[in-house]
Amino acid sequence: MPRPSGWIAASAALVLAATVLSSGIGGAAARPHVTDRAPAAASVRGEWQVRTLGPGQYAVAWTSPTRLPVTSDRPTVVGPAGWLVGTSTIAGDGRTVRARIDAPTRPDPTRLDVRLSGVRLDAVAGDRARRAAGPFEPALDLPGTQTLTTDPATPGSYAVATSDYTLAPVAVPGMRAPIEMVGHVVEPAAGAPTGPRPLVLFMHGRHGSCYDPADADAWSQNWPCKAPFREVPSHLGYDYVQQVLASQGYATVSIRVNGINAQDFDAPDGGAGARARLVQAHLDHWAGLAAEHQVDLSRVVLVGHSRGGEGVDRASIRIPLTAPYRIVGQVLIAPTDFAVQTAPYVPTVTLLPFCDGDVSDLQGQKFTDAARDVAPGDTSLKSSVLVMGANHNYFNTEWTPKTAVSPASDDWPGEAGQTCGSADPRRLTAAEQRAIGTAYVAGAVHLFAAGDQSVLPLFDGSRARVASQGDAQTLSHAIGGGRVVRVPSTTTALSLADGAQTRFCAGTYDDGRVSSCGLGAALAAAAPLWSTNGERLPVRSFFEMAWTASGQSGGLLLASPLDLTGRRLELRTIVDGRSATAVRVRITDADGAGALVDPVGGVGLPGLGSTADVRKLWAQTLVVDPTGAAVDLTRITRVDLVAASSRGRVWVADLASAPAALAAVPDRRLPTVSFSRVRVTEGMGGAKTARVPFQISGALTSPARFTVLTVGQARGDVQRFTVDLAPGQTSGSVPVGYVADQRADYRRLVTQVTAWPTRNVMTDGYLGELAVIDDDPRPKVAIRAVAREVPAGSPARWRIRLDKPVDFDLSVSGKVVRGPGTPVRVSDIAQSWTDLHVGPVRPGKPLWKSHAMTYDVIDPGRREVVISIPTRPSDEAGATRTLTLRIDIGKQTVRRTVRIVS
């Protein structure tokens, strides 16, 4: 979810490189320096830790008091504007979220959040509550919506057979234990006269792996599941769609991936590569079954839900045309897209649930947007469908209460009386959501595997529905499919505005930058066509227009004429939504003749949510039928929006001349780039450069380009550059800088390399890394009391001193323990110190029994730190008490005692 103005975030692999480190004295791992929160932070749950990595660079970690929930979205560390937050990862304990931050000063944990699916995890329940109950959102006003005569959810006439198979587990790179090979098959009966049957493969997403039938609150992520735990049968959750498809003549299989779900918590790519490998393993198995089951493997459609969506897309990217099976399309249901990848030349439909409480930022939109510019000759349809009232889980019956055998819940986190809550009349029931899932999954399968273009209006931006979806509403937009696209700024220029304010803006949701489309935009739960201001993605330009009176206008001059003969004009348009919005469209030809046309369905564009916690700044399609316009449709050179409402604001992602039927898709796949990991010993000599290699799979026949982001060891050393590839190239490398000196540093410092495709190439292994191994001797540490005896009222102090400075943050902790003599009491210590380090404790209690601790750090380049505990003056003449501190620094532990004399 895009954060409120002023906050930045980084979701997996979209951002700064993560730094993995270890250090210590004598080879031990350094203890983290824990930054104490202010007493006012009573609403905070869990524990924050902060380490200094170098000048302006810090590692932060938040540990939850309980295990983190197993979801498809990732917990993400967010901080104030101006801080660059790196990739958030989960530690092996399943409770700790870690990230790197570049900031001008040491991060204060009270200014950090951990968010998951739009909800703050490090706040107590009261602070995490959403807005109070209020009026529900009305149904969208969508005049002109047509009901198709063909309903793809209608069961066919073939008898259906169901079976299951279990094969030997397979080893998958990045997974410690082998992954199960289990498939649930639903297909036409053996004797059914279907002819060759296309194969539809389903993959579920990230959910709990092991549950206890006797305890609804007991879950386990240990793999494989051990008694009394049983596997969650997530792969059975799409049987309702499989049954319909099988009755229509399709063979289907739904595969289980619990072994990946139990082990992908620390996978840099979220487990997408592992899921793709499992898809290929099952398809390899089906290559041996095809003849027996009458399966036509030249027509395979992949269906992935949640992280399964990103997994099947990665499989589509990897599988070459020489494989014994051909991917002809894919359907992605509420998917993640941490890598910002898409499968060129593979038709794709992405379903985006409006009430998704898991992947709440609707990041699956990137599967459509990333495809627009990467492969110029790609005519495959890329469609996004926004499903109003749908949540994340109910597309899978095994994630749905009352139909799941394991405990299940509604993923929407809001109250029942709020929009998208269970009492919202526009919220879909589980049965209604399955109905729309069946219609749109089956419709896409018919379109891709059978070429049935009667269902195309469900996906191409038309206002269309089928009878089986009932009152459920959808909106769609599309690129590809034979569209001829014009892009703001790149292939267009601004026309002279008449009253309206127009500009080209950068596709970011950042209220702090004048160039950002998000400047002054409505607060929204999701703006999936834009990047948030902490992300380092390549940015696209948008056309923005705002007006304050009906009749005001502005638009685009096309660099080359657009032919609308026998075609329609489509504008992918985002509506601000804070006021009623209506527009007309004026088209002008090369001779200057113009025509003002009302969009199909009328001039109104509905806002998508009236409050910030549900609003979606998502592009709906403004469709114009130019038939009968008194202009030369073969040479349209200007397109203007003319306000038909008193005020409004819109953004146009692109405009296109769209055909009535889909164009043929070339038999092509793009070559892929995959990065490696490199390990070097630091050595000496100052600034150095290492090369992180990449390999190219597939034949590179055209000049290609991708974008790379690396982060060096110094604050602000963010390197973002393009890499150009020549036809025939098979490998290469990118530079990563580091500093080799003679001062001890963290044992292992890892800089991550992130790549995004730009032109004529796709990424596969999009993350590389450079690990610099420190080879400098560890410092020697001297620890002593500054004075062995101090008068009451003076501080007891201990000096920790290194024999030489180091380049890393060396944490020191001191715990008050029992020592010789009569120990000091809580009342013997200054109240300002006990309030912070002890809390409310009986004054006469020995201080060591209160478990009092203090922390400090030796900053990089410094050699010592002094720990101080202030004491109170005493009226006990001649009394002597002792204060013993156990001091830990790295692996070294010592006890030092100071006598407090009255």
mmCIF file with all atom_site columns, C-alpha atoms in Angstrom, residues 237-238 240 305 333 353 389-403 408-412 420 422 427-437:
data_model
loop_
_atom_site.group_PDB
_atom_site.id
_atom_site.type_symbol
_atom_site.label_atom_id
_atom_site.label_alt_id
_atom_site.label_comp_id
_atom_site.label_asym_id
_atom_site.label_entity_id
_atom_site.label_seq_id
_atom_site.pdbx_PDB_ins_code
_atom_site.Cartn_x
_atom_site.Cartn_y
_atom_site.Cartn_z
_atom_site.occupancy
_atom_site.B_iso_or_equiv
_atom_site.pdbx_formal_charge
_atom_site.auth_seq_id
_atom_site.auth_comp_id
_atom_site.auth_asym_id
_atom_site.auth_atom_id
_atom_site.pdbx_PDB_model_num
ATOM 1  C CA . GLY A 1 237 ? -8.966  -24.806 -3.410  1.00 0.00 ? 237 GLY A CA 1
ATOM 2  C CA . TYR A 1 238 ? -9.540  -24.350 -7.168  1.00 0.00 ? 238 TYR A CA 1
ATOM 3  C CA . TYR A 1 240 ? -14.603 -25.532 -8.408  1.00 0.00 ? 240 TYR A CA 1
ATOM 4  C CA . HIS A 1 305 ? -2.865  -17.121 -7.249  1.00 0.00 ? 305 HIS A CA 1
ATOM 5  C CA . ILE A 1 333 ? -5.102  -13.868 -9.455  1.00 0.00 ? 333 ILE A CA 1
ATOM 6  C CA . PRO A 1 353 ? -9.390  -7.686  -5.960  1.00 0.00 ? 353 PRO A CA 1
ATOM 7  C CA . GLY A 1 389 ? -15.878 -6.327  -3.570  1.00 0.00 ? 389 GLY A CA 1
ATOM 8  C CA . ALA A 1 390 ? -13.434 -9.241  -3.840  1.00 0.00 ? 390 ALA A CA 1
ATOM 9  C CA . ASN A 1 391 ? -10.829 -10.055 -1.218  1.00 0.00 ? 391 ASN A CA 1
ATOM 10 C CA . HIS A 1 392 ? -7.610  -12.072 -1.547  1.00 0.00 ? 392 HIS A CA 1
ATOM 11 C CA . ASN A 1 393 ? -8.463  -15.418 0.019   1.00 0.00 ? 393 ASN A CA 1
ATOM 12 C CA . TYR A 1 394 ? -11.922 -16.344 -1.214  1.00 0.00 ? 394 TYR A CA 1
ATOM 13 C CA . PHE A 1 395 ? -10.716 -17.382 -4.676  1.00 0.00 ? 395 PHE A CA 1
ATOM 14 C CA . ASN A 1 396 ? -9.362  -20.484 -2.881  1.00 0.00 ? 396 ASN A CA 1
ATOM 15 C CA . THR A 1 397 ? -11.886 -22.589 -0.980  1.00 0.00 ? 397 THR A CA 1
ATOM 16 C CA . GLU A 1 398 ? -9.130  -23.892 1.320   1.00 0.00 ? 398 GLU A CA 1
ATOM 17 C CA . TRP A 1 399 ? -8.422  -20.338 2.457   1.00 0.00 ? 399 TRP A CA 1
ATOM 18 C CA . THR A 1 400 ? -12.110 -19.582 3.041   1.00 0.00 ? 400 THR A CA 1
ATOM 19 C CA . PRO A 1 401 ? -14.024 -20.050 6.318   1.00 0.00 ? 401 PRO A CA 1
ATOM 20 C CA . LYS A 1 402 ? -16.659 -22.817 6.280   1.00 0.00 ? 402 LYS A CA 1
ATOM 21 C CA . THR A 1 403 ? -15.196 -24.521 3.186   1.00 0.00 ? 403 THR A CA 1
ATOM 22 C CA . ALA A 1 408 ? -9.236  -19.860 7.545   1.00 0.00 ? 408 ALA A CA 1
ATOM 23 C CA . SER A 1 409 ? -10.269 -16.236 7.714   1.00 0.00 ? 409 SER A CA 1
ATOM 24 C CA . ASP A 1 410 ? -11.265 -13.163 5.755   1.00 0.00 ? 410 ASP A CA 1
ATOM 25 C CA . ASP A 1 411 ? -8.047  -11.329 4.872   1.00 0.00 ? 411 ASP A CA 1
ATOM 26 C CA . TRP A 1 412 ? -9.644  -7.861  4.810   1.00 0.00 ? 412 TRP A CA 1
ATOM 27 C CA . CYS A 1 420 ? -15.031 -3.895  2.220   1.00 0.00 ? 420 CYS A CA 1
ATOM 28 C CA . SER A 1 422 ? -18.276 -8.232  5.951   1.00 0.00 ? 422 SER A CA 1
ATOM 29 C CA . ARG A 1 427 ? -18.645 -6.948  -0.570  1.00 0.00 ? 427 ARG A CA 1
ATOM 30 C CA . LEU A 1 428 ? -18.777 -10.308 -2.348  1.00 0.00 ? 428 LEU A CA 1
ATOM 31 C CA . THR A 1 429 ? -19.654 -13.422 -0.417  1.00 0.00 ? 429 THR A CA 1
ATOM 32 C CA . ALA A 1 430 ? -17.364 -16.411 -0.843  1.00 0.00 ? 430 ALA A CA 1
ATOM 33 C CA . ALA A 1 431 ? -19.813 -18.011 -3.284  1.00 0.00 ? 431 ALA A CA 1
ATOM 34 C CA . GLU A 1 432 ? -20.140 -14.796 -5.312  1.00 0.00 ? 432 GLU A CA 1
ATOM 35 C CA . GLN A 1 433 ? -16.374 -14.438 -5.476  1.00 0.00 ? 433 GLN A CA 1
ATOM 36 C CA . ARG A 1 434 ? -15.983 -18.033 -6.686  1.00 0.00 ? 434 ARG A CA 1
ATOM 37 C CA . ALA A 1 435 ? -18.602 -17.339 -9.360  1.00 0.00 ? 435 ALA A CA 1
ATOM 38 C CA . ILE A 1 436 ? -16.715 -14.374 -10.744 1.00 0.00 ? 436 ILE A CA 1
ATOM 39 C CA . GLY A 1 437 ? -13.445 -16.272 -10.428 1.00 0.00 ? 437 GLY A CA 1
#
